[in-house]
Amino acid sequence: MSEISDILNLRYALDTLFLLLSGALVMWMAAGFSMLEAGLVRSKNTTEILTKNIVLYAIACIMFMLVGYSMMYPTNPVNSWWPGFGAMIGAEHDVANILGQSAESWYDGSYYAHAADFFFQVVFVATAMSIVSGAVAERMKLWPFFVFAIVLTGFIYPLQGYWKWGGGFLHAAGFQDFAGSGVVHLAGASAALAGVLLLGPRSGKYTRKGIQPITGANMPLAALGTFILWLGWLGFNGGSQLAVSTVENANAVAAVFVNTNAAAAGGVIAALLAARLFLGKADLTMVLNGAIAGLVAITAGPDTPSALLACMIGAVGGALVVASVVSLDRIKIDDPVGAISAHGVVGIWGLLAVPLSNTTASLSIQLLGIVCIGGFVFLSSLLVWAVIKAAVGIRVSEDEEYDGLDIHECGVEAYPEFTKSS
Amino acid sequence: MSEISDILNLRYALDTLFLLLSGALVMWMAAGFSMLEAGLVRSKNTTEILTKNIVLYAIACIMFMLVGYSMMYPTNPVNSWWPGFGAMIGAEHDVANILGQSAESWYDGSYYAHAADFFFQVVFVATAMSIVSGAVAERMKLWPFFVFAIVLTGFIYPLQGYWKWGGGFLHAAGFQDFAGSGVVHLAGASAALAGVLLLGPRSGKYTRKGIQPITGANMPLAALGTFILWLGWLGFNGGSQLAVSTVENANAVAAVFVNTNAAAAGGVIAALLAARLFLGKADLTMVLNGAIAGLVAITAGPDTPSALLACMIGAVGGALVVASVVSLDRIKIDDPVGAISAHGVVGIWGLLAVPLSNTTASLSIQLLGIVCIGGFVFLSSLLVWAVIKAAVGIRVSEDEEYDGLDIHECGVEAYPEFTKSS
Amino acid sequence: MSEISDILNLRYALDTLFLLLSGALVMWMAAGFSMLEAGLVRSKNTTEILTKNIVLYAIACIMFMLVGYSMMYPTNPVNSWWPGFGAMIGAEHDVANILGQSAESWYDGSYYAHAADFFFQVVFVATAMSIVSGAVAERMKLWPFFVFAIVLTGFIYPLQGYWKWGGGFLHAAGFQDFAGSGVVHLAGASAALAGVLLLGPRSGKYTRKGIQPITGANMPLAALGTFILWLGWLGFNGGSQLAVSTVENANAVAAVFVNTNAAAAGGVIAALLAARLFLGKADLTMVLNGAIAGLVAITAGPDTPSALLACMIGAVGGALVVASVVSLDRIKIDDPVGAISAHGVVGIWGLLAVPLSNTTASLSIQLLGIVCIGGFVFLSSLLVWAVIKAAVGIRVSEDEEYDGLDIHECGVEAYPEFTKSS
């Protein structure tokens, strides 16, 4: 083995490890969503939201392994907007390398292990689905939610993911979405919006006396969840460079880390000031959503802006999320954790902000991507939610909602010794 | 320095960093066990279980440094089943490289820093001991528990660890235990079972009216703990490949990450379905134990199965843990967190599942390992627990158990403002 | 490109990744401080402390980007104790590489990406400021705290940081502070002490009947925070080696990981025993502070001692923190989380302990560093606090303190369903 190939082998190893560690950080985001959502719902619905979160992660991993990965990255796509179902059950890429992999067969001259790529991709799917669970919290049935999770993670997400990251028509058109403000966050928020519209608001939220605040049961959990997401996002965005083993890639990954962190910081400060100005208080829930909004905003293009511009892109996201949360409440779209605002509205902003620093991006193509991803995921999700609603229903009964979902769905109270009902 | 040695030096650096980061992830599992156990006990015993967990981690680190590491990896073993106490107090390997190390003296042509190996190994010991703390929760005295921790982490664990990982007779026989379904998890569970048998069940658990459920005080903590363990396990299993700097090793580590994650996902789904079918509800505590069971099950051989097989091995573990938790309750073995089921019963399953994909493993040798590790740790632990019990007692008084261990042992309530007793 | 430069490029990539991952671990410490402090205050002040922690992190990131980094690492310092304000607004180093960076322009033959260095440095600043938030908890106004955070992270911290890490007079004098027992921890504690002295103790803490214990609301959060800090500290100390890509550096990083972990373990055991002996109980809050004390103690020199000596240095720190917490209470310095003791008193101990194993350190120079850093940060902070106090006040009203800061400052209760006030 010559010195040259020694270098290539070592690069292969380093890039594989880089993807695996980045994927581990993204996996950790599942804990972040769980804690954030568990902190922002009432105590009587906490066990149920935790159950939804851990199970949806497991569903996403299994469905993407069985179906999604080969659909999103097909060896023989039908055309640029339809990956072809044939890819799902027998492609060489999939069966040989993932389901029936052997370590020896992996190295095909590519620059990292296929399994590392699969691991990094699979944790992204779960992120998209996690966005949904927060928006439909406190009134959606458990099992119909899991049915939707199967469809989204196995079919809807991979199909639109193929359009951009699998080499489909959005990729060909020059749509820019570095780590998924559109493919992951807007997609998740669109699916969530469809569910929320069919589900309706929580009882007692919008009354004749106006909008009633429903406060989350556990702020430290919500803050912890946000910190977990912030940490995990470094892997989410950093790992999306897909390689680190050259000077150019290492510099890019470093820029992504700095910019991701700066955008989140900008989101925090902007949301804090917006909350102080318009709501009169330093509302922690807004500050937390500001951090997430900053992260979502920079995700479409964390590699090209300067740190100062990244901070400003995040700050616009942070202000936007406050305005959006308040606005959605006014039109009676009930999103207990603000997920549609933080991931959807701000995801759109992030995609539109890419041309500010990336000269290969164009506003019109970014808009095309937003319409295609948002439109497709919203409409297909609406259809799936509607079918599930017609078949078995998606909303718990009024009594169950009043008692809380924990007892009825899970049989386990989250805090049996702390609350008055115990 | 030639180009060849440049490559070797860089490999040395990469593998050292890999082990250190993997070890950091395993260290993080100490937080996972703490949160899981703190969530599953009652609020009156929460401070005490937290104290046990952080102190046992410290004890494990110190005892393994002073005694265990040189016993488990002796330079001059007496024979293949007895490492020799001489190794404990003066071996060159230990004194020169760990206790009295100097950075310059480490590089001896081996492929990573000795200190990185020590760091990775030391966090495993704590994992084994963490399993015990959950099983004996809510009725064991604090200080006798620490005495047992000293003996287990300094002597019992390293001796049986030597049998496999130190090059002893189980290694020679061809026993396969990649990351420790046996050496760590079955060992920990066997020590826990011995303690539980001598300790007896919690007051009020098994009454004339049947088995009384005692619900955990804080479900989000339990879920957080499970997510932490899931993340940490990627380092636990991935790092056990011990190197990543070649194509072969990088591929193996990637496979281990994919399979570990897939097994946990399988465990979640199987436990969810088993709980729904047999208990009637989507019981979150079972789902969490399902995730852990999936992880334990794949730990004996995460490098050889396909992702699909890994998922199935995890799923069997997930179903098994539900059956085992219910069964142990029927025979009045009181394990508040299900540790004996998740780590012991499922650990055995994991060891037996290795031959499904690893052609170098045989069922009979796996059984030999199970009997030797489980039998030795159980019996030696039983002896140690019995001596401690005779000397100072291991169980708190009935009054202390009723009041909770927090006030009596730690003088600090876990949630002074939330519970009625405050 | 020759083989030699291939090796150098790969080293550059590995060291950049090493710094970024270490920085991610340090960023995670922000979550650790948040959880620790949220667990140790009363429930009525929990939302506010969370808000302070996440916002101070954002402020630190932005101020260090705008001002601090170029001040701490100036291209054209005025002299060895004054970096020169000119560096703050237009230095080539800053504008070209951080604010207006482009990935292509970074590689200048240095051994890692400038942006990775910036990322690693910026998370340290936040750590220093996090120390302050705990000490002034439960009675300081929110917005004046943020004003102080702007000054500390943008000006005070970078100026004294320049003295050592930027190449100023303490560096020239041979002051040894590997990862910042002085530059970060003593500095943060000195700023905290100045604030606490001007702020006064919490109402009801020191009464005619003696010192009243005010117990923290949530022990599992405090324990979680400590585990997070422990994990993050591996990156804090390990990353401070700044490179890992050679045998020498890899060995040093491995030693730092082992010693950091050993010191924390020593701190835990010493604090446990000290609490048992002098306070009569295994007080968990002391044990947690013992872990942190062990970590602070080793931070000044984790690269030179043996693991056993590191454990002992940590143990002295653990005993010292118990004594210091009790002593500060006696002289009526009210520090709700023990931050001044754990970071300040033990930080001094850590700096003094360096000569025990590092032959290039001298006790007198260490003392010089302690006096300069502690004195400068204390006095400058005192001045800033005094100006803020005179201008807008720093302490909430008695009514606000009685009601809790959460309602008045943030408008959001931390646990609305768990406490009696709800």
Short mmCIF file of C-alpha atoms in Angstrom, two decimals, chain A residues 3-4 6-7 10-11 14 17-18 21-22 25 28 41-44 215-221 223-228 230-231 234 244-248 250-259 261-262 264-266 268-269 272-273 276 280-285 287-288 291 302-309 311 415 418-420, chain C residues 1 3 6-10 12-14 16-17 20-21 23-25 27-28 30-31 34-35 38 46-47 50-51 53-55 57-59 61-62 65-66 98-107 112-116 118-119 122-123 142-143 146 218 221 224 228 406-420 422:
data_model
loop_
_atom_site.label_atom_id
_atom_site.label_comp_id
_atom_site.label_asym_id
_atom_site.label_seq_id
_atom_site.Cartn_x
_atom_site.Cartn_y
_atom_site.Cartn_z
CA GLU A 3 1.74 6.44 1.03
CA ILE A 4 -0.95 8.04 -1.10
CA ASP A 6 -2.48 5.49 3.35
CA ILE A 7 -3.56 9.10 3.31
CA LEU A 10 -6.94 7.80 6.94
CA ARG A 11 -9.22 10.44 5.41
CA LEU A 14 -11.63 10.51 9.85
CA LEU A 17 -15.85 9.16 12.49
CA PHE A 18 -16.88 12.75 11.85
CA LEU A 21 -20.14 11.75 15.94
CA SER A 22 -22.25 14.34 14.14
CA LEU A 25 -25.25 14.78 18.27
CA TRP A 28 -29.31 13.64 21.00
CA VAL A 41 -47.32 20.85 28.12
CA ARG A 42 -49.39 20.45 31.25
CA SER A 43 -48.41 17.77 33.73
CA LYS A 44 -51.41 15.61 32.85
CA THR A 215 -48.80 27.34 30.79
CA GLY A 216 -46.23 24.59 30.56
CA ALA A 217 -45.66 22.52 33.67
CA ASN A 218 -41.88 22.50 33.87
CA MET A 219 -39.69 25.35 32.64
CA PRO A 220 -36.32 23.79 33.53
CA LEU A 221 -37.16 20.86 31.24
CA ALA A 223 -34.73 25.12 28.93
CA LEU A 224 -32.81 21.85 29.07
CA GLY A 225 -34.45 20.73 25.84
CA THR A 226 -33.40 23.95 24.16
CA PHE A 227 -29.79 23.56 25.28
CA ILE A 228 -29.81 19.97 24.03
CA TRP A 230 -28.48 23.87 20.52
CA LEU A 231 -25.71 21.33 21.15
CA LEU A 234 -23.78 21.76 15.90
CA VAL A 244 -13.79 17.29 7.43
CA SER A 245 -10.56 15.66 6.33
CA THR A 246 -9.19 18.40 4.07
CA VAL A 247 -8.25 21.98 4.81
CA GLU A 248 -11.19 23.24 2.81
CA ALA A 250 -12.23 21.60 8.00
CA ASN A 251 -12.51 25.34 7.47
CA ALA A 252 -16.09 24.95 6.29
CA VAL A 253 -17.06 22.85 9.30
CA ALA A 254 -15.46 25.39 11.63
CA ALA A 255 -17.40 28.19 9.92
CA VAL A 256 -20.61 26.21 10.28
CA PHE A 257 -20.04 25.70 14.01
CA VAL A 258 -19.31 29.40 14.57
CA ASN A 259 -22.25 30.55 12.46
CA ASN A 261 -23.80 29.24 17.44
CA ALA A 262 -23.90 32.92 16.46
CA ALA A 264 -28.77 30.94 17.96
CA ALA A 265 -27.29 33.71 20.11
CA GLY A 266 -28.84 36.30 17.81
CA VAL A 268 -32.10 34.58 21.82
CA ILE A 269 -31.38 38.30 22.06
CA LEU A 272 -35.85 38.55 24.43
CA LEU A 273 -36.13 42.13 23.22
CA ARG A 276 -39.96 42.67 26.41
CA GLY A 280 -43.91 43.40 28.58
CA LYS A 281 -41.86 40.61 30.18
CA ALA A 282 -38.69 38.61 29.54
CA ASP A 283 -40.83 35.61 28.62
CA LEU A 284 -38.61 32.53 28.85
CA THR A 285 -40.73 30.47 26.45
CA VAL A 287 -36.46 33.25 24.53
CA LEU A 288 -36.23 29.48 24.12
CA ALA A 291 -32.84 30.15 20.22
CA PRO A 302 -24.54 28.06 7.63
CA ASP A 303 -21.44 27.75 5.46
CA THR A 304 -21.36 31.04 3.57
CA PRO A 305 -22.26 34.01 5.81
CA SER A 306 -19.84 35.75 8.15
CA ALA A 307 -20.45 35.25 11.85
CA LEU A 308 -21.96 38.72 12.10
CA LEU A 309 -24.39 38.07 9.25
CA CYS A 311 -26.04 36.37 14.01
CA TYR A 415 -45.60 13.44 38.42
CA PHE A 418 -46.57 16.68 42.79
CA THR A 419 -49.97 17.57 41.40
CA LYS A 420 -53.28 17.98 43.09
CA MET C 1 0.85 18.33 -3.34
CA GLU C 3 3.01 13.47 0.88
CA ASP C 6 -0.90 15.70 2.81
CA ILE C 7 0.09 14.81 6.35
CA LEU C 8 0.07 18.43 7.43
CA ASN C 9 -3.33 18.97 5.88
CA LEU C 10 -4.74 15.96 7.65
CA TYR C 12 -4.90 20.51 10.34
CA ALA C 13 -8.25 18.79 9.80
CA LEU C 14 -7.93 16.56 12.85
CA THR C 16 -9.70 21.59 13.85
CA LEU C 17 -12.25 18.86 14.50
CA LEU C 20 -14.70 22.04 17.53
CA LEU C 21 -15.80 18.95 19.44
CA GLY C 23 -15.84 23.52 22.14
CA ALA C 24 -19.17 21.73 21.77
CA LEU C 25 -18.53 20.03 25.11
CA MET C 27 -20.88 24.92 25.17
CA TRP C 28 -22.78 22.08 26.86
CA ALA C 30 -23.92 26.28 29.76
CA ALA C 31 -26.70 23.74 30.18
CA SER C 34 -28.37 26.33 34.11
CA MET C 35 -29.55 23.05 35.57
CA ALA C 38 -32.14 26.02 38.63
CA THR C 46 -36.32 29.28 38.71
CA THR C 47 -37.59 30.74 35.43
CA LEU C 50 -32.91 29.95 33.48
CA THR C 51 -33.52 33.14 31.53
CA ASN C 53 -28.31 31.63 31.94
CA ILE C 54 -29.42 31.27 28.34
CA VAL C 55 -29.30 35.02 27.69
CA TYR C 57 -24.58 32.70 26.99
CA ALA C 58 -25.94 34.58 23.98
CA ILE C 59 -24.49 37.87 25.24
CA CYS C 61 -21.06 34.85 22.24
CA ILE C 62 -21.99 38.15 20.66
CA MET C 65 -17.38 38.14 18.58
CA LEU C 66 -17.74 41.90 18.39
CA ILE C 98 -14.06 35.95 12.02
CA LEU C 99 -16.59 38.62 11.21
CA GLY C 100 -15.92 38.65 7.50
CA GLN C 101 -14.35 35.26 7.17
CA SER C 102 -14.33 33.14 4.10
CA ALA C 103 -13.31 29.53 4.41
CA GLU C 104 -10.69 29.88 1.68
CA SER C 105 -8.82 32.63 3.46
CA TRP C 106 -8.32 30.80 6.73
CA TYR C 107 -5.51 28.42 6.04
CA TYR C 112 -6.10 24.60 12.84
CA ALA C 113 -8.88 26.80 11.52
CA HIS C 114 -9.08 30.24 13.12
CA ALA C 115 -12.83 29.84 13.39
CA ALA C 116 -12.37 26.66 15.43
CA PHE C 118 -12.69 31.32 18.05
CA PHE C 119 -15.45 28.79 18.76
CA VAL C 122 -16.02 31.92 22.95
CA VAL C 123 -17.59 29.16 24.98
CA LEU C 142 -32.66 40.75 35.39
CA TRP C 143 -31.72 43.62 33.10
CA PHE C 146 -27.41 41.60 31.47
CA ASN C 218 -35.06 20.38 42.59
CA LEU C 221 -31.70 19.09 38.26
CA LEU C 224 -27.88 16.61 36.28
CA ILE C 228 -23.18 17.91 32.51
CA ASP C 406 -40.27 34.63 38.00
CA ILE C 407 -43.60 36.43 38.00
CA HIS C 408 -42.20 39.93 38.11
CA GLU C 409 -39.29 39.61 35.70
CA CYS C 410 -40.41 36.87 33.32
CA GLY C 411 -44.16 36.55 33.74
CA VAL C 412 -43.80 32.78 33.64
CA GLU C 413 -43.85 30.43 36.61
CA ALA C 414 -41.39 27.56 36.47
CA TYR C 415 -43.69 24.94 37.95
CA PRO C 416 -47.22 26.38 37.89
CA GLU C 417 -48.92 23.12 38.84
CA PHE C 418 -46.57 21.89 41.55
CA THR C 419 -46.31 24.64 44.10
CA LYS C 420 -48.80 26.04 46.53
CA SER C 422 -50.38 28.22 41.90
#
